[in-house]
């Protein structure tokens, strides 16, 4: 089954404790992206990747890091989480540029930073 | 940069009634437009997309949207709402630069 898998589904942590949210897709997609969803703001792009070793900033990259060492994986790293990073995070992938290709989304990671 | 505005953060309709969710966009070039749906505790799923082939776009689950350049709108409609349509709906716009912008979302409630 074609899917984007995010882990964990829920995460509670404390300020400053490094964490990683994993994202993996099994569709051999080149394009992958991370979004955060906040009430009243919709989805905002954090980082995206056009292919292996190619990443770029989205609208809200501050406080986040990503890596794309292999095609299927695109982890999101918070080196020193802060309470304003409490949010619902989604990973997405598509077979081509996000221009006109359908995005496949993971089920989301609800992060709470205390 | 492109942007999208969804009018109404909450819309409530009765089962069997017309669904109309409004979306207006801003773009400096001919845009690509999308509607996504998010069911509770799930990621977003594509409902339909406009890529200049036809102004009236039909999607899944009986939804359709019409691109109106003169009004910079891409409203989503469905003739008859079902209980299963209750979800959050997001309009999105892209200018072809890998920068897709999402609206704030509209939560649709369907009353029995």
XYZ file of N, CA and C in Angstrom:
678
model
N 0.838 -1.193 0.000
C 0.000 0.000 0.000
C 0.878 1.250 0.000
N 0.564 2.174 -0.918
C 1.304 3.429 -0.995
C 1.013 4.268 0.237
N 2.068 4.696 0.912
C 1.806 5.494 2.105
C 3.018 6.304 2.534
N 2.712 7.322 3.344
C 3.719 8.129 4.025
C 3.554 7.833 5.512
N 4.634 7.402 6.128
C 4.580 6.981 7.535
C 5.381 7.931 8.398
N 4.705 8.494 9.390
C 5.354 9.384 10.341
C 5.366 8.718 11.715
N 6.438 8.963 12.433
C 6.510 8.494 13.827
C 7.290 9.506 14.666
N 6.877 9.721 15.929
C 5.707 9.103 16.554
C 4.423 9.829 16.191
N 3.307 9.305 16.594
C 2.012 9.935 16.368
C 1.784 11.056 17.384
N 2.221 10.855 18.595
C 2.117 11.859 19.652
C 3.465 11.946 20.359
N 3.841 13.160 20.752
C 5.110 13.356 21.431
C 4.990 14.529 22.380
N 5.328 14.267 23.644
C 5.399 15.318 24.651
C 6.838 15.393 25.104
N 7.404 16.598 25.089
C 8.785 16.764 25.482
C 8.939 18.066 26.273
N 10.157 18.323 26.696
C 10.425 19.545 27.453
C 11.340 20.462 26.647
N 11.307 21.709 26.986
C 12.119 22.710 26.297
C 13.583 22.308 26.285
N 14.186 22.371 25.081
C 15.615 22.142 24.954
C 16.048 20.711 24.708
N 15.138 19.770 24.797
C 15.521 18.365 24.605
C 15.357 17.972 23.139
N 16.470 17.712 22.486
C 16.482 17.412 21.058
C 15.541 16.253 20.714
N 14.845 16.399 19.585
C 13.976 15.321 19.149
C 13.981 15.223 17.629
N 13.615 14.053 17.161
C 13.511 13.797 15.723
C 12.170 13.155 15.423
N 11.495 13.667 14.420
C 10.271 13.057 13.910
C 10.623 12.411 12.569
N 10.349 11.138 12.471
C 10.732 10.428 11.246
C 9.607 10.454 10.226
N 10.003 10.404 8.954
C 9.045 10.349 7.849
C 9.615 9.428 6.787
N 8.821 8.505 6.322
C 9.258 7.571 5.295
C 8.132 7.359 4.299
N 8.494 7.297 2.997
C 7.494 7.021 1.969
C 7.961 5.845 1.119
N 6.987 5.065 0.646
C 7.312 3.842 -0.101
C 6.924 3.944 -1.571
N 6.835 5.169 -2.087
C 6.380 5.381 -3.467
C 7.500 5.845 -4.394
N 8.722 5.832 -3.896
C 9.875 6.283 -4.689
C 9.721 7.743 -5.137
N 9.071 8.539 -4.293
C 8.855 9.938 -4.627
C 10.129 10.749 -4.465
N 10.310 11.714 -5.374
C 11.480 12.584 -5.276
C 11.221 13.756 -4.322
N 10.005 14.268 -4.337
C 9.677 15.467 -3.571
C 9.111 15.086 -2.217
N 9.663 15.687 -1.147
C 9.119 15.504 0.198
C 9.114 16.852 0.911
N 8.199 16.978 1.871
C 8.026 18.280 2.510
C 7.495 18.104 3.927
N 7.802 19.084 4.767
C 7.257 19.123 6.125
C 6.400 20.373 6.290
N 5.253 20.193 6.964
C 4.353 21.290 7.265
C 4.017 21.263 8.757
N 3.675 22.426 9.277
C 3.062 22.483 10.583
C 1.675 23.085 10.439
N 0.740 22.563 11.223
C -0.643 23.029 11.162
C -1.033 23.627 12.499
N -1.428 24.882 12.457
C -1.858 25.593 13.654
C -3.244 26.176 13.425
N -4.079 26.196 14.456
C -5.447 26.705 14.297
C -5.475 28.115 13.722
N -6.301 28.301 12.710
C -6.442 29.613 12.100
C -5.349 29.985 11.123
N -4.331 29.161 11.022
C -3.209 29.472 10.124
C -3.071 28.463 8.993
N -3.804 27.383 9.047
C -3.683 26.366 8.014
C -2.346 25.658 8.097
N -1.860 25.189 6.965
C -0.575 24.499 6.906
C 0.492 25.465 6.410
N 1.599 25.464 7.085
C 2.729 26.281 6.662
C 3.929 25.372 6.442
N 4.620 25.612 5.341
C 5.725 24.744 4.960
C 6.970 25.080 5.766
N 7.624 24.040 6.280
C 8.836 24.230 7.077
C 10.080 24.071 6.194
N 10.216 22.919 5.588
C 11.305 22.598 4.664
C 10.751 21.684 3.589
N 11.425 21.663 2.446
C 11.105 20.698 1.433
C 12.388 20.182 0.787
N 12.238 19.064 0.074
C 13.387 18.440 -0.568
C 12.982 17.967 -1.948
N 13.749 18.379 -2.949
C 13.469 17.970 -4.319
C 14.056 16.604 -4.648
N 15.082 16.212 -3.901
C 15.703 14.911 -4.139
C 16.756 14.667 -3.065
N 17.444 13.558 -3.157
C 18.472 13.220 -2.162
C 19.510 14.335 -2.105
N 19.822 14.749 -0.871
C 20.833 15.777 -0.604
C 20.437 17.157 -1.122
N 19.173 17.347 -1.490
C 18.686 18.656 -1.944
C 17.532 19.092 -1.057
N 17.786 20.079 -0.203
C 16.732 20.572 0.683
C 16.678 22.095 0.604
N 15.526 22.655 0.946
C 15.371 24.102 0.897
C 14.347 24.542 1.938
N 14.493 25.800 2.354
C 13.605 26.343 3.383
C 12.231 26.658 2.825
N 11.235 26.447 3.689
C 9.883 26.876 3.372
C 9.608 28.212 4.038
N 8.386 28.396 4.490
C 7.984 29.663 5.090
C 8.437 29.832 6.535
N 8.529 28.733 7.290
C 8.807 28.825 8.727
C 9.915 27.857 9.135
N 11.151 28.039 8.627
C 12.207 27.059 8.902
C 12.932 27.238 10.235
N 12.736 28.382 10.906
C 13.533 28.677 12.103
C 13.273 27.644 13.193
N 14.356 27.096 13.741
C 14.258 26.136 14.822
C 14.168 24.694 14.363
N 14.211 24.475 13.055
C 14.095 23.122 12.495
C 15.290 22.808 11.599
N 15.572 21.530 11.511
C 16.555 21.021 10.551
C 15.975 19.805 9.875
N 16.452 19.525 8.683
C 16.053 18.319 7.957
C 17.278 17.713 7.307
N 17.136 16.491 6.866
C 18.179 15.851 6.064
C 17.514 14.902 5.079
N 18.195 14.696 3.959
C 17.654 13.764 2.940
C 18.834 12.942 2.410
N 19.192 11.967 3.231
C 20.336 11.116 2.878
C 19.916 9.988 1.942
N 18.666 9.603 1.987
C 18.145 8.584 1.096
C 16.752 9.005 0.648
N 16.330 8.473 -0.469
C 15.116 8.952 -1.112
C 13.881 8.760 -0.252
N 13.790 7.686 0.442
C 12.544 7.365 1.135
C 12.358 8.106 2.462
N 13.447 8.607 3.062
C 13.365 9.173 4.409
C 13.631 10.673 4.435
N 12.896 11.359 5.282
C 13.047 12.818 5.382
C 12.742 13.227 6.821
N 13.677 13.019 7.738
C 13.408 13.321 9.144
C 13.411 14.813 9.441
N 12.606 15.183 10.413
C 12.543 16.561 10.906
C 13.186 16.596 12.286
N 14.142 17.490 12.444
C 14.927 17.549 13.676
C 14.690 18.884 14.375
N 14.373 18.805 15.661
C 14.284 20.002 16.494
C 15.429 19.920 17.488
N 16.455 20.734 17.274
C 17.671 20.650 18.098
C 17.398 21.108 19.523
N 16.621 22.150 19.677
C 16.321 22.702 20.991
C 14.876 23.199 20.978
N 13.941 22.280 21.139
C 12.525 22.648 21.008
C 12.097 23.725 22.011
N 11.167 24.555 21.564
C 10.600 25.584 22.439
C 9.074 25.467 22.395
N 8.389 26.021 23.392
C 6.925 25.890 23.443
C 6.211 26.384 22.192
N 6.769 27.358 21.480
C 6.093 27.851 20.269
C 6.183 26.873 19.101
N 6.875 25.756 19.321
C 6.907 24.704 18.315
C 5.871 23.610 18.607
N 5.084 23.822 19.639
C 3.945 22.936 19.884
C 2.987 23.080 18.718
N 2.709 21.975 18.035
C 1.926 22.043 16.814
C 1.644 20.630 16.309
N 0.866 20.573 15.236
C 0.610 19.318 14.532
C 1.449 19.330 13.262
N 2.278 18.340 13.099
C 3.224 18.297 11.993
C 2.837 17.224 10.983
N 2.966 17.574 9.712
C 2.683 16.636 8.630
C 3.853 16.562 7.673
N 4.158 15.342 7.303
C 5.101 15.079 6.229
C 4.292 14.760 4.978
N 4.796 15.150 3.817
C 4.102 14.868 2.570
C 5.113 14.545 1.486
N 4.668 13.819 0.478
C 5.546 13.517 -0.652
C 4.748 13.548 -1.939
N 5.451 13.721 -3.057
C 4.803 13.635 -4.360
C 5.802 13.157 -5.400
N 5.261 12.702 -6.525
C 6.099 12.116 -7.550
C 6.892 13.141 -8.348
N 6.516 14.414 -8.208
C 7.230 15.454 -8.927
C 7.181 16.721 -8.114
N 7.499 17.844 -8.708
C 7.383 19.107 -7.974
C 5.971 19.311 -7.469
N 5.851 20.023 -6.375
C 4.541 20.239 -5.755
C 3.642 21.089 -6.634
N 4.157 21.564 -7.752
C 3.405 22.428 -8.645
C 2.031 21.890 -8.988
N 1.998 20.753 -9.568
C 0.710 20.225 -10.005
C 0.569 18.744 -9.723
N 1.423 18.224 -8.869
C 1.340 16.824 -8.510
C 0.626 16.671 -7.177
N -0.104 15.604 -7.066
C -0.832 15.316 -5.828
C 0.147 15.071 -4.703
N -0.108 15.684 -3.564
C 0.683 15.448 -2.363
C 0.054 14.316 -1.556
N 0.881 13.377 -1.117
C 0.454 12.317 -0.205
C 0.914 12.703 1.192
N -0.010 12.702 2.142
C 0.311 13.138 3.488
C 0.383 11.973 4.461
N 1.264 12.108 5.450
C 1.255 11.202 6.584
C 0.105 11.527 7.513
N -0.051 10.753 8.576
C -1.176 10.918 9.501
C -0.942 12.000 10.541
N 0.278 12.522 10.580
C 0.544 13.634 11.470
C 1.228 13.235 12.765
N 1.942 14.201 13.336
C 2.593 14.051 14.635
C 2.176 15.236 15.498
N 1.495 14.953 16.599
C 1.094 16.023 17.509
C 2.206 16.204 18.536
N 2.870 17.351 18.479
C 4.004 17.639 19.361
C 3.605 18.673 20.409
N 3.905 18.369 21.639
C 3.719 19.334 22.729
C 5.067 19.559 23.408
N 5.475 20.822 23.477
C 6.733 21.182 24.124
C 6.411 21.952 25.390
N 6.789 21.393 26.537
C 6.427 22.002 27.819
C 7.540 22.916 28.338
N 4.224 37.001 -3.639
C 4.014 35.557 -3.518
C 2.526 35.252 -3.520
N 2.231 34.045 -3.903
C 0.834 33.658 -3.976
C 0.236 33.502 -2.585
N -1.073 33.639 -2.498
C -1.755 33.451 -1.221
C -3.180 33.000 -1.485
N -3.808 32.490 -0.456
C -5.181 32.034 -0.606
C -5.966 32.408 0.645
N -7.189 32.818 0.461
C -8.078 33.183 1.551
C -9.328 32.330 1.494
N -9.607 31.665 2.583
C -10.849 30.891 2.669
C -11.831 31.670 3.530
N -12.972 31.955 2.960
C -13.980 32.761 3.645
C -14.860 31.869 4.503
N -14.779 32.082 5.808
C -15.559 31.266 6.737
C -14.725 30.139 7.307
N -14.424 30.218 8.595
C -13.646 29.146 9.214
C -14.545 27.951 9.567
N -15.849 28.215 9.689
C -16.805 27.146 9.973
C -18.022 27.317 9.077
N -18.448 26.227 8.488
C -19.675 26.209 7.694
C -20.522 25.030 8.172
N -21.793 25.286 8.393
C -22.703 24.242 8.842
C -23.858 24.118 7.856
N -24.136 22.905 7.405
C -25.248 22.665 6.486
C -26.048 21.462 6.976
N -27.251 21.363 6.500
C -28.074 20.187 6.800
C -27.787 19.089 5.797
N -27.973 17.868 6.206
C -27.794 16.750 5.286
C -28.724 16.930 4.090
N -28.170 16.765 2.884
C -28.951 16.943 1.665
C -28.892 18.348 1.088
N -28.386 19.294 1.838
C -28.292 20.674 1.369
C -27.028 20.884 0.549
N -27.016 21.995 -0.174
C -25.856 22.374 -0.970
C -24.685 22.740 -0.061
N -23.507 22.275 -0.458
C -22.278 22.670 0.223
C -21.555 23.689 -0.657
N -21.173 24.817 -0.076
C -20.402 25.837 -0.786
C -19.300 26.314 0.141
N -18.069 26.034 -0.227
C -16.913 26.493 0.534
C -16.129 27.443 -0.353
N -15.860 28.623 0.186
C -15.304 29.696 -0.642
C -13.785 29.810 -0.524
N -13.170 30.076 -1.673
C -11.715 30.239 -1.732
C -11.389 31.318 -2.753
N -10.628 32.305 -2.332
C -10.104 33.311 -3.250
C -8.591 33.277 -3.194
N -7.974 33.501 -4.329
C -6.528 33.386 -4.392
C -5.904 34.662 -4.923
N -4.617 34.767 -4.692
C -3.826 35.852 -5.262
C -2.594 35.220 -5.881
N -2.342 35.567 -7.150
C -1.197 34.982 -7.833
C -0.768 35.897 -8.963
N 0.533 35.993 -9.179
C 1.062 36.864 -10.228
C 1.139 36.149 -11.573
N 0.929 34.853 -11.560
C 0.963 34.051 -12.789
C -0.242 33.114 -12.764
N -0.580 32.521 -13.904
C -1.675 31.539 -13.865
C -1.395 30.480 -12.813
N -2.319 30.300 -11.884
C -2.037 29.431 -10.739
C -2.446 27.985 -10.969
N -1.892 27.128 -10.141
C -2.413 25.785 -9.942
C -3.199 25.835 -8.626
N -4.394 25.295 -8.632
C -5.262 25.385 -7.461
C -5.716 24.000 -7.028
N -5.849 23.840 -5.725
C -6.158 22.529 -5.166
C -7.175 22.673 -4.032
N -7.952 21.628 -3.832
C -8.730 21.454 -2.616
C -8.327 20.125 -1.990
N -8.015 20.210 -0.692
C -7.702 19.021 0.094
C -8.726 18.889 1.212
N -8.955 17.652 1.654
C -9.860 17.389 2.767
C -9.091 16.665 3.866
N -9.405 17.028 5.110
C -8.771 16.385 6.254
C -9.847 15.842 7.177
N -9.934 14.533 7.274
C -10.852 13.900 8.225
C -10.167 13.826 9.583
N -10.937 13.727 10.644
C -10.352 13.735 11.987
C -9.225 12.727 12.150
N -8.145 13.210 12.731
C -6.978 12.376 13.042
C -6.321 11.764 11.804
N -6.473 12.418 10.675
C -5.833 11.933 9.459
C -5.062 13.064 8.774
N -4.218 12.660 7.837
C -3.559 13.652 6.998
C -4.500 14.152 5.912
N -4.034 15.079 5.113
C -4.855 15.657 4.052
C -4.898 14.733 2.845
N -6.052 14.766 2.170
C -6.225 13.990 0.934
C -6.674 14.935 -0.159
N -6.174 14.717 -1.359
C -6.544 15.575 -2.480
C -7.982 15.303 -2.906
N -8.777 16.367 -2.999
C -10.141 16.276 -3.521
C -10.149 16.519 -5.024
N -9.477 17.593 -5.424
C -9.421 17.950 -6.839
C -8.338 18.991 -7.049
N -7.984 19.183 -8.344
C -6.974 20.187 -8.650
C -7.288 20.835 -9.990
N -6.934 22.073 -10.129
C -7.078 22.829 -11.372
C -5.690 23.105 -11.931
N -5.508 22.699 -13.210
C -4.206 22.942 -13.835
C -4.385 23.517 -15.230
N -5.440 24.302 -15.431
C -5.739 25.070 -16.637
C -6.384 24.263 -17.760
N -6.623 22.992 -17.566
C -7.230 22.193 -18.636
C -8.710 22.535 -18.819
N -9.415 22.740 -17.729
C -10.845 23.052 -17.792
C -11.195 23.868 -16.555
N -12.114 24.799 -16.705
C -12.426 25.676 -15.573
C -13.297 24.995 -14.527
N -14.090 24.021 -14.952
C -14.896 23.270 -13.989
C -14.194 21.941 -13.735
N -13.816 21.731 -12.497
C -13.042 20.553 -12.137
C -13.891 19.642 -11.257
N -13.943 18.398 -11.638
C -14.690 17.426 -10.833
C -13.708 16.613 -9.999
N -14.077 16.395 -8.750
C -13.205 15.647 -7.860
C -13.877 14.404 -7.328
N -13.322 13.906 -6.255
C -13.872 12.693 -5.659
C -15.051 13.026 -4.753
N -15.843 12.016 -4.453
C -16.961 12.140 -3.499
C -18.009 13.168 -3.920
N -18.136 13.427 -5.205
C -19.170 14.324 -5.700
C -18.865 15.805 -5.614
N -17.672 16.164 -5.214
C -17.295 17.574 -5.130
C -16.821 18.094 -6.493
N -17.009 19.370 -6.702
C -16.462 20.033 -7.872
C -16.131 21.475 -7.514
N -15.284 22.077 -8.337
C -14.891 23.465 -8.107
C -14.772 24.154 -9.451
N -15.073 25.436 -9.475
C -15.006 26.207 -10.703
C -13.980 27.325 -10.574
N -13.063 27.355 -11.529
C -12.050 28.403 -11.571
C -12.641 29.623 -12.280
N -12.657 30.755 -11.594
C -13.136 32.005 -12.184
C -12.028 33.036 -12.082
N -11.363 33.245 -13.206
C -10.225 34.153 -13.217
C -10.630 35.581 -12.881
N -11.770 36.020 -13.411
C -12.202 37.407 -13.207
C -12.491 37.683 -11.727
N -12.859 36.644 -11.000
C -13.173 36.803 -9.574
C -12.042 36.270 -8.685
N -10.989 35.763 -9.280
C -9.877 35.099 -8.569
C -10.427 34.158 -7.506
N -11.361 33.320 -7.950
C -12.001 32.404 -6.999
C -11.900 30.965 -7.472
N -12.034 30.060 -6.525
C -12.009 28.626 -6.798
C -12.870 27.966 -5.727
N -14.151 28.242 -5.751
C -15.084 27.752 -4.727
C -15.394 26.277 -4.918
N -15.546 25.594 -3.815
C -15.834 24.153 -3.807
C -17.318 23.941 -3.544
N -17.947 23.083 -4.318
C -19.372 22.827 -4.130
C -19.672 21.338 -4.179
N -20.811 21.005 -3.576
C -21.371 19.659 -3.670
C -22.886 19.815 -3.557
N -23.638 19.242 -4.483
C -25.087 19.497 -4.521
C -25.829 19.040 -3.267
N -25.384 17.934 -2.687
C -26.135 17.348 -1.576
C -25.166 16.805 -0.531
N -25.164 17.415 0.645
C -24.214 17.030 1.685
C -24.592 15.703 2.337
N -23.566 14.915 2.621
C -23.725 13.681 3.388
C -23.052 13.865 4.727
N -23.488 13.087 5.697
C -22.863 13.153 7.021
C -21.361 12.888 6.929
N -20.977 12.018 6.018
C -19.572 11.645 5.875
C -18.709 12.769 5.312
N -19.341 13.862 4.872
C -18.570 15.002 4.349
C -18.027 15.898 5.458
N -18.442 15.666 6.690
C -17.956 16.481 7.801
C -16.446 16.324 7.935
N -15.729 17.429 7.805
C -14.271 17.389 7.791
C -13.772 18.825 7.712
N -12.457 18.969 7.642
C -11.878 20.290 7.388
C -11.353 20.310 5.962
N -11.601 21.407 5.281
C -11.264 21.535 3.870
C -10.267 22.676 3.687
N -9.241 22.395 2.900
C -8.184 23.375 2.664
C -8.061 23.659 1.172
N -8.039 24.932 0.856
C -7.733 25.386 -0.487
C -6.233 25.689 -0.542
N -5.592 25.420 -1.678
C -4.158 25.664 -1.804
C -3.846 26.200 -3.194
N -2.796 26.999 -3.295
C -2.388 27.597 -4.569
C -0.893 27.432 -4.752
N -0.498 27.188 -5.996
C 0.923 27.094 -6.323
C 1.173 27.862 -7.613
N 2.335 28.511 -7.704
C 2.707 29.214 -8.934
C 3.697 28.411 -9.758
N 3.877 27.150 -9.406
C 4.782 26.332 -10.180
C 6.219 26.420 -9.717
N 6.404 26.827 -8.485
C 7.753 27.006 -7.969
C 7.994 26.170 -6.713
N 7.262 25.064 -6.601
C 7.378 24.181 -5.432
C 6.976 24.862 -4.136
N 6.302 25.966 -4.221
C 5.884 26.702 -3.040
C 4.364 26.706 -2.999
N 3.785 25.701 -2.403
C 2.339 25.610 -2.310
C 1.870 26.288 -1.033
N 0.928 27.191 -1.150
C 0.393 27.912 0.004
C -1.019 27.407 0.301
N -1.243 27.098 1.560
C -2.548 26.617 1.990
C -3.345 27.726 2.669
N -4.657 27.659 2.538
C -5.529 28.535 3.287
C -5.636 28.069 4.724
N -6.357 28.834 5.527
C -6.486 28.531 6.959
C -7.449 27.384 7.239
N -8.212 27.001 6.225
C -9.112 25.864 6.409
C -10.527 26.276 6.735
N -11.493 25.455 6.316
C -12.905 25.634 6.651
C -13.420 24.311 7.208
N -13.957 24.383 8.404
C -14.511 23.172 9.022
C -15.967 23.045 8.632
N -16.307 21.946 7.991
C -17.683 21.699 7.553
C -18.375 20.767 8.538
N -19.501 21.216 9.042
C -20.363 20.406 9.897
C -21.629 20.076 9.126
N -22.062 18.822 9.190
C -23.291 18.407 8.516
C -24.291 17.946 9.566
N -25.420 18.631 9.624
C -26.451 18.325 10.628
C -27.448 17.329 10.055
N -27.893 16.385 10.901
C -28.870 15.388 10.405
C -30.224 16.033 10.120
